[in-house]
PDB file of C-alpha atoms in Angstrom:
ATOM      1  CA  MET A   1     -79.101   9.770  29.663  1.00  0.00           C
ATOM      2  CA  VAL A   2     -79.107  10.340  33.734  1.00  0.00           C
ATOM      3  CA  LYS A   3     -75.827  11.596  35.149  1.00  0.00           C
ATOM      4  CA  PHE A   4     -76.925  11.089  38.946  1.00  0.00           C
ATOM      5  CA  LYS A   5     -79.420   9.446  40.594  1.00  0.00           C
ATOM      6  CA  VAL A   6     -80.004  10.430  44.334  1.00  0.00           C
ATOM      7  CA  HIS A   7     -82.001   8.078  46.646  1.00  0.00           C
ATOM      8  CA  ASP A   8     -83.375   8.990  49.929  1.00  0.00           C
ATOM      9  CA  LEU A   9     -80.521  11.422  50.869  1.00  0.00           C
ATOM     10  CA  ASN A  10     -80.170  12.559  54.403  1.00  0.00           C
ATOM     11  CA  ILE A  11     -77.453  14.487  55.764  1.00  0.00           C
ATOM     12  CA  TRP A  12     -76.500  15.603  59.330  1.00  0.00           C
ATOM     13  CA  PHE A  13     -73.998  18.012  60.869  1.00  0.00           C
ATOM     14  CA  GLY A  14     -73.969  16.915  64.281  1.00  0.00           C
ATOM     15  CA  SER A  15     -77.360  17.080  65.264  1.00  0.00           C
ATOM     16  CA  ILE A  16     -78.257  19.397  62.457  1.00  0.00           C
ATOM     17  CA  HIS A  17     -80.618  17.676  59.876  1.00  0.00           C
ATOM     18  CA  ALA A  18     -79.703  19.682  56.576  1.00  0.00           C
ATOM     19  CA  ILE A  19     -80.877  17.435  53.702  1.00  0.00           C
ATOM     20  CA  LYS A  20     -84.180  15.417  54.459  1.00  0.00           C
ATOM     21  CA  GLN A  21     -85.091  12.640  52.175  1.00  0.00           C
ATOM     22  CA  VAL A  22     -84.138  13.924  49.194  1.00  0.00           C
ATOM     23  CA  SER A  23     -84.614  11.743  46.011  1.00  0.00           C
ATOM     24  CA  MET A  24     -84.071  13.354  42.471  1.00  0.00           C
ATOM     25  CA  GLU A  25     -82.408  12.521  38.777  1.00  0.00           C
ATOM     26  CA  ILE A  26     -80.064  14.918  36.991  1.00  0.00           C
ATOM     27  CA  GLU A  27     -80.009  14.373  33.440  1.00  0.00           C
ATOM     28  CA  ALA A  28     -76.194  14.520  31.131  1.00  0.00           C
ATOM     29  CA  ASN A  29     -76.127  17.618  29.250  1.00  0.00           C
ATOM     30  CA  GLU A  30     -78.631  19.907  31.444  1.00  0.00           C
ATOM     31  CA  ILE A  31     -77.985  22.681  33.124  1.00  0.00           C
ATOM     32  CA  LEU A  32     -79.970  22.101  36.673  1.00  0.00           C
ATOM     33  CA  SER A  33     -80.586  24.964  38.521  1.00  0.00           C
ATOM     34  CA  ILE A  34     -81.105  24.675  42.461  1.00  0.00           C
ATOM     35  CA  ILE A  35     -83.000  27.732  44.322  1.00  0.00           C
ATOM     36  CA  GLY A  36     -84.333  28.290  47.446  1.00  0.00           C
ATOM     37  CA  PRO A  37     -83.869  30.742  50.211  1.00  0.00           C
ATOM     38  CA  SER A  38     -80.702  30.822  52.774  1.00  0.00           C
ATOM     39  CA  ASN A  39     -80.099  27.558  55.203  1.00  0.00           C
ATOM     40  CA  SER A  40     -82.554  25.658  52.417  1.00  0.00           C
ATOM     41  CA  GLY A  41     -79.551  22.940  52.107  1.00  0.00           C
ATOM     42  CA  LYS A  42     -79.007  24.141  48.306  1.00  0.00           C
ATOM     43  CA  THR A  43     -74.938  24.327  48.944  1.00  0.00           C
ATOM     44  CA  THR A  44     -74.703  21.315  51.321  1.00  0.00           C
ATOM     45  CA  PHE A  45     -76.479  19.026  48.004  1.00  0.00           C
ATOM     46  CA  LEU A  46     -74.111  20.282  46.060  1.00  0.00           C
ATOM     47  CA  ARG A  47     -71.172  19.967  48.220  1.00  0.00           C
ATOM     48  CA  THR A  48     -72.575  16.085  48.478  1.00  0.00           C
ATOM     49  CA  LEU A  49     -72.313  15.220  44.709  1.00  0.00           C
ATOM     50  CA  ASN A  50     -68.195  15.607  44.758  1.00  0.00           C
ATOM     51  CA  ARG A  51     -68.117  14.643  48.342  1.00  0.00           C
ATOM     52  CA  LEU A  52     -66.474  17.979  49.562  1.00  0.00           C
ATOM     53  CA  ASN A  53     -68.681  17.425  52.872  1.00  0.00           C
ATOM     54  CA  ASP A  54     -66.990  14.647  53.683  1.00  0.00           C
ATOM     55  CA  LEU A  55     -63.941  17.166  55.200  1.00  0.00           C
ATOM     56  CA  SER A  56     -66.377  18.179  58.345  1.00  0.00           C
ATOM     57  CA  LEU A  57     -65.826  15.817  60.815  1.00  0.00           C
ATOM     58  CA  SER A  58     -69.610  16.387  61.895  1.00  0.00           C
ATOM     59  CA  PHE A  59     -70.872  15.102  58.502  1.00  0.00           C
ATOM     60  CA  LYS A  60     -73.366  12.151  58.200  1.00  0.00           C
ATOM     61  CA  LEU A  61     -74.844  10.887  55.195  1.00  0.00           C
ATOM     62  CA  THR A  62     -77.836   8.134  54.688  1.00  0.00           C
ATOM     63  CA  GLY A  63     -79.309   7.157  51.421  1.00  0.00           C
ATOM     64  CA  ALA A  64     -77.290   7.374  48.204  1.00  0.00           C
ATOM     65  CA  VAL A  65     -75.631   9.539  45.327  1.00  0.00           C
ATOM     66  CA  GLU A  66     -74.836   7.483  42.315  1.00  0.00           C
ATOM     67  CA  LEU A  67     -72.999   8.814  39.374  1.00  0.00           C
ATOM     68  CA  GLU A  68     -73.969   6.542  36.055  1.00  0.00           C
ATOM     69  CA  ARG A  69     -75.192   4.039  38.319  1.00  0.00           C
ATOM     70  CA  GLU A  70     -72.101   3.822  40.757  1.00  0.00           C
ATOM     71  CA  ASN A  71     -72.205   4.682  43.966  1.00  0.00           C
ATOM     72  CA  ILE A  72     -70.032   7.886  44.806  1.00  0.00           C
ATOM     73  CA  LYS A  73     -68.623   6.519  47.626  1.00  0.00           C
ATOM     74  CA  ALA A  74     -67.762   3.531  45.769  1.00  0.00           C
ATOM     75  CA  ILE A  75     -65.410   5.967  43.921  1.00  0.00           C
ATOM     76  CA  ASP A  76     -61.686   7.134  44.840  1.00  0.00           C
ATOM     77  CA  VAL A  77     -62.409  10.572  45.870  1.00  0.00           C
ATOM     78  CA  GLU A  78     -59.500  12.136  43.648  1.00  0.00           C
ATOM     79  CA  VAL A  79     -61.062  10.633  40.718  1.00  0.00           C
ATOM     80  CA  LEU A  80     -64.720  11.878  41.704  1.00  0.00           C
ATOM     81  CA  ARG A  81     -63.016  15.326  41.909  1.00  0.00           C
ATOM     82  CA  ARG A  82     -61.750  15.017  38.606  1.00  0.00           C
ATOM     83  CA  LYS A  83     -64.904  13.953  36.761  1.00  0.00           C
ATOM     84  CA  ILE A  84     -66.627  16.584  39.002  1.00  0.00           C
ATOM     85  CA  GLY A  85     -65.570  20.337  38.781  1.00  0.00           C
ATOM     86  CA  MET A  86     -66.546  22.675  40.995  1.00  0.00           C
ATOM     87  CA  VAL A  87     -66.726  26.807  40.702  1.00  0.00           C
ATOM     88  CA  PHE A  88     -67.308  28.793  44.208  1.00  0.00           C
ATOM     89  CA  ALA A  89     -68.866  31.825  44.540  1.00  0.00           C
ATOM     90  CA  LEU A  90     -65.347  33.772  45.397  1.00  0.00           C
ATOM     91  CA  PRO A  91     -63.025  33.409  42.351  1.00  0.00           C
ATOM     92  CA  LEU A  92     -59.882  31.730  43.301  1.00  0.00           C
ATOM     93  CA  PRO A  93     -57.269  32.265  41.246  1.00  0.00           C
ATOM     94  CA  LEU A  94     -53.904  31.080  41.879  1.00  0.00           C
ATOM     95  CA  PRO A  95     -50.981  33.717  42.655  1.00  0.00           C
ATOM     96  CA  LEU A  96     -49.456  32.210  39.064  1.00  0.00           C
ATOM     97  CA  SER A  97     -49.662  33.744  35.306  1.00  0.00           C
ATOM     98  CA  ILE A  98     -52.922  33.336  33.326  1.00  0.00           C
ATOM     99  CA  PHE A  99     -51.571  30.585  31.269  1.00  0.00           C
ATOM    100  CA  ASP A 100     -50.227  28.984  34.256  1.00  0.00           C
ATOM    101  CA  ASN A 101     -53.566  29.420  36.094  1.00  0.00           C
ATOM    102  CA  VAL A 102     -55.319  27.544  33.551  1.00  0.00           C
ATOM    103  CA  ALA A 103     -52.309  24.418  33.024  1.00  0.00           C
ATOM    104  CA  TYR A 104     -51.736  23.897  36.340  1.00  0.00           C
ATOM    105  CA  GLY A 105     -54.360  20.589  36.420  1.00  0.00           C
ATOM    106  CA  ILE A 106     -53.090  19.752  33.231  1.00  0.00           C
ATOM    107  CA  LYS A 107     -49.588  19.692  34.647  1.00  0.00           C
ATOM    108  CA  MET A 108     -50.744  17.765  37.623  1.00  0.00           C
ATOM    109  CA  HIS A 109     -52.307  14.979  35.547  1.00  0.00           C
ATOM    110  CA  GLY A 110     -48.738  14.481  33.589  1.00  0.00           C
ATOM    111  CA  GLU A 111     -48.774  16.714  30.497  1.00  0.00           C
ATOM    112  CA  ARG A 112     -45.495  18.424  29.804  1.00  0.00           C
ATOM    113  CA  LYS A 113     -45.128  19.165  26.500  1.00  0.00           C
ATOM    114  CA  LYS A 114     -45.482  22.954  25.766  1.00  0.00           C
ATOM    115  CA  LYS A 115     -47.747  22.679  22.036  1.00  0.00           C
ATOM    116  CA  LYS A 116     -50.302  20.371  24.148  1.00  0.00           C
ATOM    117  CA  LEU A 117     -50.171  22.699  26.979  1.00  0.00           C
ATOM    118  CA  ALA A 118     -51.071  25.683  24.924  1.00  0.00           C
ATOM    119  CA  GLU A 119     -53.403  23.889  23.117  1.00  0.00           C
ATOM    120  CA  LYS A 120     -55.606  22.913  26.061  1.00  0.00           C
ATOM    121  CA  VAL A 121     -55.024  26.307  27.683  1.00  0.00           C
ATOM    122  CA  GLU A 122     -56.385  28.025  25.019  1.00  0.00           C
ATOM    123  CA  GLU A 123     -59.331  25.768  24.360  1.00  0.00           C
ATOM    124  CA  ALA A 124     -60.359  25.620  27.786  1.00  0.00           C
ATOM    125  CA  LEU A 125     -60.201  29.891  27.928  1.00  0.00           C
ATOM    126  CA  ARG A 126     -62.136  29.513  24.688  1.00  0.00           C
ATOM    127  CA  GLN A 127     -64.827  27.555  26.513  1.00  0.00           C
ATOM    128  CA  ALA A 128     -65.181  30.031  29.296  1.00  0.00           C
ATOM    129  CA  TYR A 129     -65.186  33.048  27.049  1.00  0.00           C
ATOM    130  CA  LEU A 130     -62.163  34.535  27.816  1.00  0.00           C
ATOM    131  CA  TRP A 131     -59.625  34.026  25.005  1.00  0.00           C
ATOM    132  CA  GLU A 132     -59.987  36.890  23.473  1.00  0.00           C
ATOM    133  CA  GLU A 133     -59.790  39.171  25.908  1.00  0.00           C
ATOM    134  CA  VAL A 134     -56.152  37.704  27.552  1.00  0.00           C
ATOM    135  CA  LYS A 135     -54.332  35.959  24.828  1.00  0.00           C
ATOM    136  CA  ASP A 136     -52.111  38.823  24.231  1.00  0.00           C
ATOM    137  CA  ARG A 137     -51.512  38.916  28.362  1.00  0.00           C
ATOM    138  CA  LEU A 138     -51.198  35.118  29.063  1.00  0.00           C
ATOM    139  CA  SER A 139     -47.700  35.760  30.919  1.00  0.00           C
ATOM    140  CA  GLU A 140     -49.445  38.193  33.278  1.00  0.00           C
ATOM    141  CA  SER A 141     -50.495  38.075  36.750  1.00  0.00           C
ATOM    142  CA  ALA A 142     -54.007  36.712  36.983  1.00  0.00           C
ATOM    143  CA  PHE A 143     -54.521  38.865  39.968  1.00  0.00           C
ATOM    144  CA  LYS A 144     -54.252  41.520  37.386  1.00  0.00           C
ATOM    145  CA  LEU A 145     -57.810  40.575  35.867  1.00  0.00           C
ATOM    146  CA  SER A 146     -61.144  42.027  36.638  1.00  0.00           C
ATOM    147  CA  GLY A 147     -63.425  39.849  39.178  1.00  0.00           C
ATOM    148  CA  GLY A 148     -65.692  38.795  36.230  1.00  0.00           C
ATOM    149  CA  GLN A 149     -62.270  37.700  34.179  1.00  0.00           C
ATOM    150  CA  GLN A 150     -60.811  35.799  37.361  1.00  0.00           C
ATOM    151  CA  GLN A 151     -64.301  34.217  37.803  1.00  0.00           C
ATOM    152  CA  ARG A 152     -64.143  32.990  34.080  1.00  0.00           C
ATOM    153  CA  LEU A 153     -60.611  31.808  34.315  1.00  0.00           C
ATOM    154  CA  CYS A 154     -61.446  29.580  37.280  1.00  0.00           C
ATOM    155  CA  ILE A 155     -64.119  28.323  35.025  1.00  0.00           C
ATOM    156  CA  ALA A 156     -61.687  27.567  32.465  1.00  0.00           C
ATOM    157  CA  ARG A 157     -59.055  26.203  35.219  1.00  0.00           C
ATOM    158  CA  THR A 158     -61.819  23.520  35.601  1.00  0.00           C
ATOM    159  CA  LEU A 159     -62.627  22.913  32.119  1.00  0.00           C
ATOM    160  CA  ALA A 160     -59.038  21.986  31.578  1.00  0.00           C
ATOM    161  CA  VAL A 161     -58.847  18.803  33.368  1.00  0.00           C
ATOM    162  CA  CYS A 162     -61.948  17.755  31.439  1.00  0.00           C
ATOM    163  CA  PRO A 163     -64.393  16.962  33.956  1.00  0.00           C
ATOM    164  CA  GLU A 164     -67.738  15.268  33.348  1.00  0.00           C
ATOM    165  CA  VAL A 165     -69.803  17.449  35.491  1.00  0.00           C
ATOM    166  CA  ILE A 166     -69.463  21.201  36.650  1.00  0.00           C
ATOM    167  CA  LEU A 167     -70.552  22.581  40.044  1.00  0.00           C
ATOM    168  CA  PHE A 168     -71.494  25.922  40.294  1.00  0.00           C
ATOM    169  CA  ASP A 169     -71.787  27.669  43.787  1.00  0.00           C
ATOM    170  CA  GLU A 170     -73.421  31.024  43.162  1.00  0.00           C
ATOM    171  CA  PRO A 171     -70.786  32.047  40.598  1.00  0.00           C
ATOM    172  CA  CYS A 172     -72.027  35.369  39.904  1.00  0.00           C
ATOM    173  CA  SER A 173     -73.019  36.767  43.253  1.00  0.00           C
ATOM    174  CA  GLY A 174     -70.276  39.275  43.138  1.00  0.00           C
ATOM    175  CA  LEU A 175     -70.257  40.292  39.614  1.00  0.00           C
ATOM    176  CA  ASP A 176     -71.626  43.201  37.753  1.00  0.00           C
ATOM    177  CA  PRO A 177     -74.534  42.095  34.809  1.00  0.00           C
ATOM    178  CA  ILE A 178     -71.801  42.350  32.270  1.00  0.00           C
ATOM    179  CA  SER A 179     -69.588  39.933  33.786  1.00  0.00           C
ATOM    180  CA  THR A 180     -72.783  37.904  34.791  1.00  0.00           C
ATOM    181  CA  ALA A 181     -73.878  37.223  31.085  1.00  0.00           C
ATOM    182  CA  LYS A 182     -70.747  35.977  30.266  1.00  0.00           C
ATOM    183  CA  VAL A 183     -70.845  33.603  32.793  1.00  0.00           C
ATOM    184  CA  GLU A 184     -74.357  32.820  31.752  1.00  0.00           C
ATOM    185  CA  ASP A 185     -73.501  32.517  28.249  1.00  0.00           C
ATOM    186  CA  ALA A 186     -70.455  30.259  28.732  1.00  0.00           C
ATOM    187  CA  MET A 187     -72.667  27.718  30.759  1.00  0.00           C
ATOM    188  CA  VAL A 188     -75.502  27.688  28.368  1.00  0.00           C
ATOM    189  CA  LYS A 189     -72.573  26.381  25.652  1.00  0.00           C
ATOM    190  CA  LEU A 190     -70.900  24.144  28.042  1.00  0.00           C
ATOM    191  CA  LYS A 191     -73.959  22.053  28.820  1.00  0.00           C
ATOM    192  CA  GLU A 192     -73.297  20.519  25.402  1.00  0.00           C
ATOM    193  CA  LYS A 193     -70.534  18.996  26.481  1.00  0.00           C
ATOM    194  CA  TYR A 194     -71.043  19.093  30.177  1.00  0.00           C
ATOM    195  CA  THR A 195     -73.427  18.143  32.833  1.00  0.00           C
ATOM    196  CA  ILE A 196     -74.304  21.401  35.070  1.00  0.00           C
ATOM    197  CA  VAL A 197     -75.546  21.954  38.308  1.00  0.00           C
ATOM    198  CA  LEU A 198     -76.182  25.448  39.604  1.00  0.00           C
ATOM    199  CA  VAL A 199     -77.136  26.592  43.008  1.00  0.00           C
ATOM    200  CA  THR A 200     -78.331  30.714  42.973  1.00  0.00           C
ATOM    201  CA  ASN A 201     -79.946  32.936  44.781  1.00  0.00           C
ATOM    202  CA  ASN A 202     -80.695  34.669  41.604  1.00  0.00           C
ATOM    203  CA  VAL A 203     -84.140  33.394  40.524  1.00  0.00           C
ATOM    204  CA  LYS A 204     -84.249  35.280  37.476  1.00  0.00           C
ATOM    205  CA  GLN A 205     -80.738  33.314  36.526  1.00  0.00           C
ATOM    206  CA  ALA A 206     -82.121  30.266  37.229  1.00  0.00           C
ATOM    207  CA  ALA A 207     -84.812  30.932  35.081  1.00  0.00           C
ATOM    208  CA  ARG A 208     -82.499  32.287  32.286  1.00  0.00           C
ATOM    209  CA  VAL A 209     -80.278  29.040  31.826  1.00  0.00           C
ATOM    210  CA  GLY A 210     -81.875  26.108  33.568  1.00  0.00           C
ATOM    211  CA  ASP A 211     -83.495  23.135  31.857  1.00  0.00           C
ATOM    212  CA  LYS A 212     -84.928  22.475  35.292  1.00  0.00           C
ATOM    213  CA  THR A 213     -85.012  23.882  38.209  1.00  0.00           C
ATOM    214  CA  ALA A 214     -85.164  22.390  41.837  1.00  0.00           C
ATOM    215  CA  PHE A 215     -86.718  24.130  45.144  1.00  0.00           C
ATOM    216  CA  PHE A 216     -84.987  23.458  48.213  1.00  0.00           C
ATOM    217  CA  LEU A 217     -86.687  24.606  51.498  1.00  0.00           C
ATOM    218  CA  SER A 218     -85.319  23.662  55.038  1.00  0.00           C
ATOM    219  CA  GLY A 219     -83.806  21.128  53.681  1.00  0.00           C
ATOM    220  CA  GLU A 220     -86.144  19.278  51.592  1.00  0.00           C
ATOM    221  CA  LEU A 221     -86.878  19.110  48.022  1.00  0.00           C
ATOM    222  CA  ILE A 222     -90.496  20.555  47.143  1.00  0.00           C
ATOM    223  CA  GLU A 223     -90.370  20.336  43.559  1.00  0.00           C
ATOM    224  CA  ILE A 224     -87.926  19.640  40.637  1.00  0.00           C
ATOM    225  CA  ASP A 225     -89.416  20.520  36.954  1.00  0.00           C
ATOM    226  CA  LYS A 226     -88.957  22.032  33.902  1.00  0.00           C
ATOM    227  CA  THR A 227     -87.881  25.395  34.386  1.00  0.00           C
ATOM    228  CA  ASP A 228     -90.813  27.143  32.504  1.00  0.00           C
ATOM    229  CA  LYS A 229     -93.345  24.763  34.440  1.00  0.00           C
ATOM    230  CA  ILE A 230     -91.530  25.835  37.410  1.00  0.00           C
ATOM    231  CA  PHE A 231     -91.746  29.531  36.800  1.00  0.00           C
ATOM    232  CA  THR A 232     -95.140  29.522  35.091  1.00  0.00           C
ATOM    233  CA  ALA A 233     -96.991  26.906  36.865  1.00  0.00           C
ATOM    234  CA  PRO A 234     -95.590  25.478  39.984  1.00  0.00           C
ATOM    235  CA  GLY A 235     -97.222  22.434  41.619  1.00  0.00           C
ATOM    236  CA  ASP A 236     -96.329  23.960  45.153  1.00  0.00           C
ATOM    237  CA  LYS A 237     -97.972  27.298  46.640  1.00  0.00           C
ATOM    238  CA  ARG A 238     -94.406  27.607  48.535  1.00  0.00           C
ATOM    239  CA  THR A 239     -92.580  27.477  45.186  1.00  0.00           C
ATOM    240  CA  ASP A 240     -94.572  30.009  44.018  1.00  0.00           C
ATOM    241  CA  GLY A 241     -94.428  32.214  46.858  1.00  0.00           C
ATOM    242  CA  TYR A 242     -90.459  31.988  47.112  1.00  0.00           C
ATOM    243  CA  ILE A 243     -90.236  33.140  43.327  1.00  0.00           C
ATOM    244  CA  ARG A 244     -92.740  35.515  43.409  1.00  0.00           C
ATOM    245  CA  GLY A 245     -90.631  37.322  46.461  1.00  0.00           C
ATOM    246  CA  LYS A 246     -93.106  36.522  49.411  1.00  0.00           C
ATOM    247  CA  PHE A 247     -90.343  35.317  51.420  1.00  0.00           C
ATOM    248  CA  GLY A 248     -86.681  34.149  50.763  1.00  0.00           C
TER     249      GLY A 248
END
């Protein structure tokens, strides 16, 4: 099933043409890895999917992004962002306990029963591969967690409100290899229930977790295909050059 359909997408910030005539489809329950050098439009594209770019006064968009055949412009932005969660490069835990970080969004959506909250918090922490590490310290400050644990806590907080899509913007950029592996393991498992779009500067990570990979360059979508094809027989020499480290 097609989760997102992007038609002739163009994005400007003032006079800067950040995304140029991009069209693509993103399937449900797949991980789409988006790669490309700095200033290629990767994060701008990602932030378009849940309308975070709308916060910029100089933002202008033409074309369309559809979520399950409905134009995202027609969806209430709060509803849209409940459906499409986002995990940022730097983990940003709330100044609360581990438990309350995960429970925050659940409470905001009206759940107050302690038993139900506890069940949902545990489920989210398990999905983020964090439960076994924190189950005996849920009342501790989230700031006592390591950087990798904080990132998985932010993933759990996103999962707790039951989105349909999770956007990851360089989620492992500041993490050590062991923490990175745990986040990647979580992503691979999560695609059973969620659609995942991952922006990464780590081409090896894209190859490890992506079902499909899209290569962006200077705001253009150069190509999108199954990940094994992109990494073994790309259709464009610029893709091959980037993957081989010739530029970027």
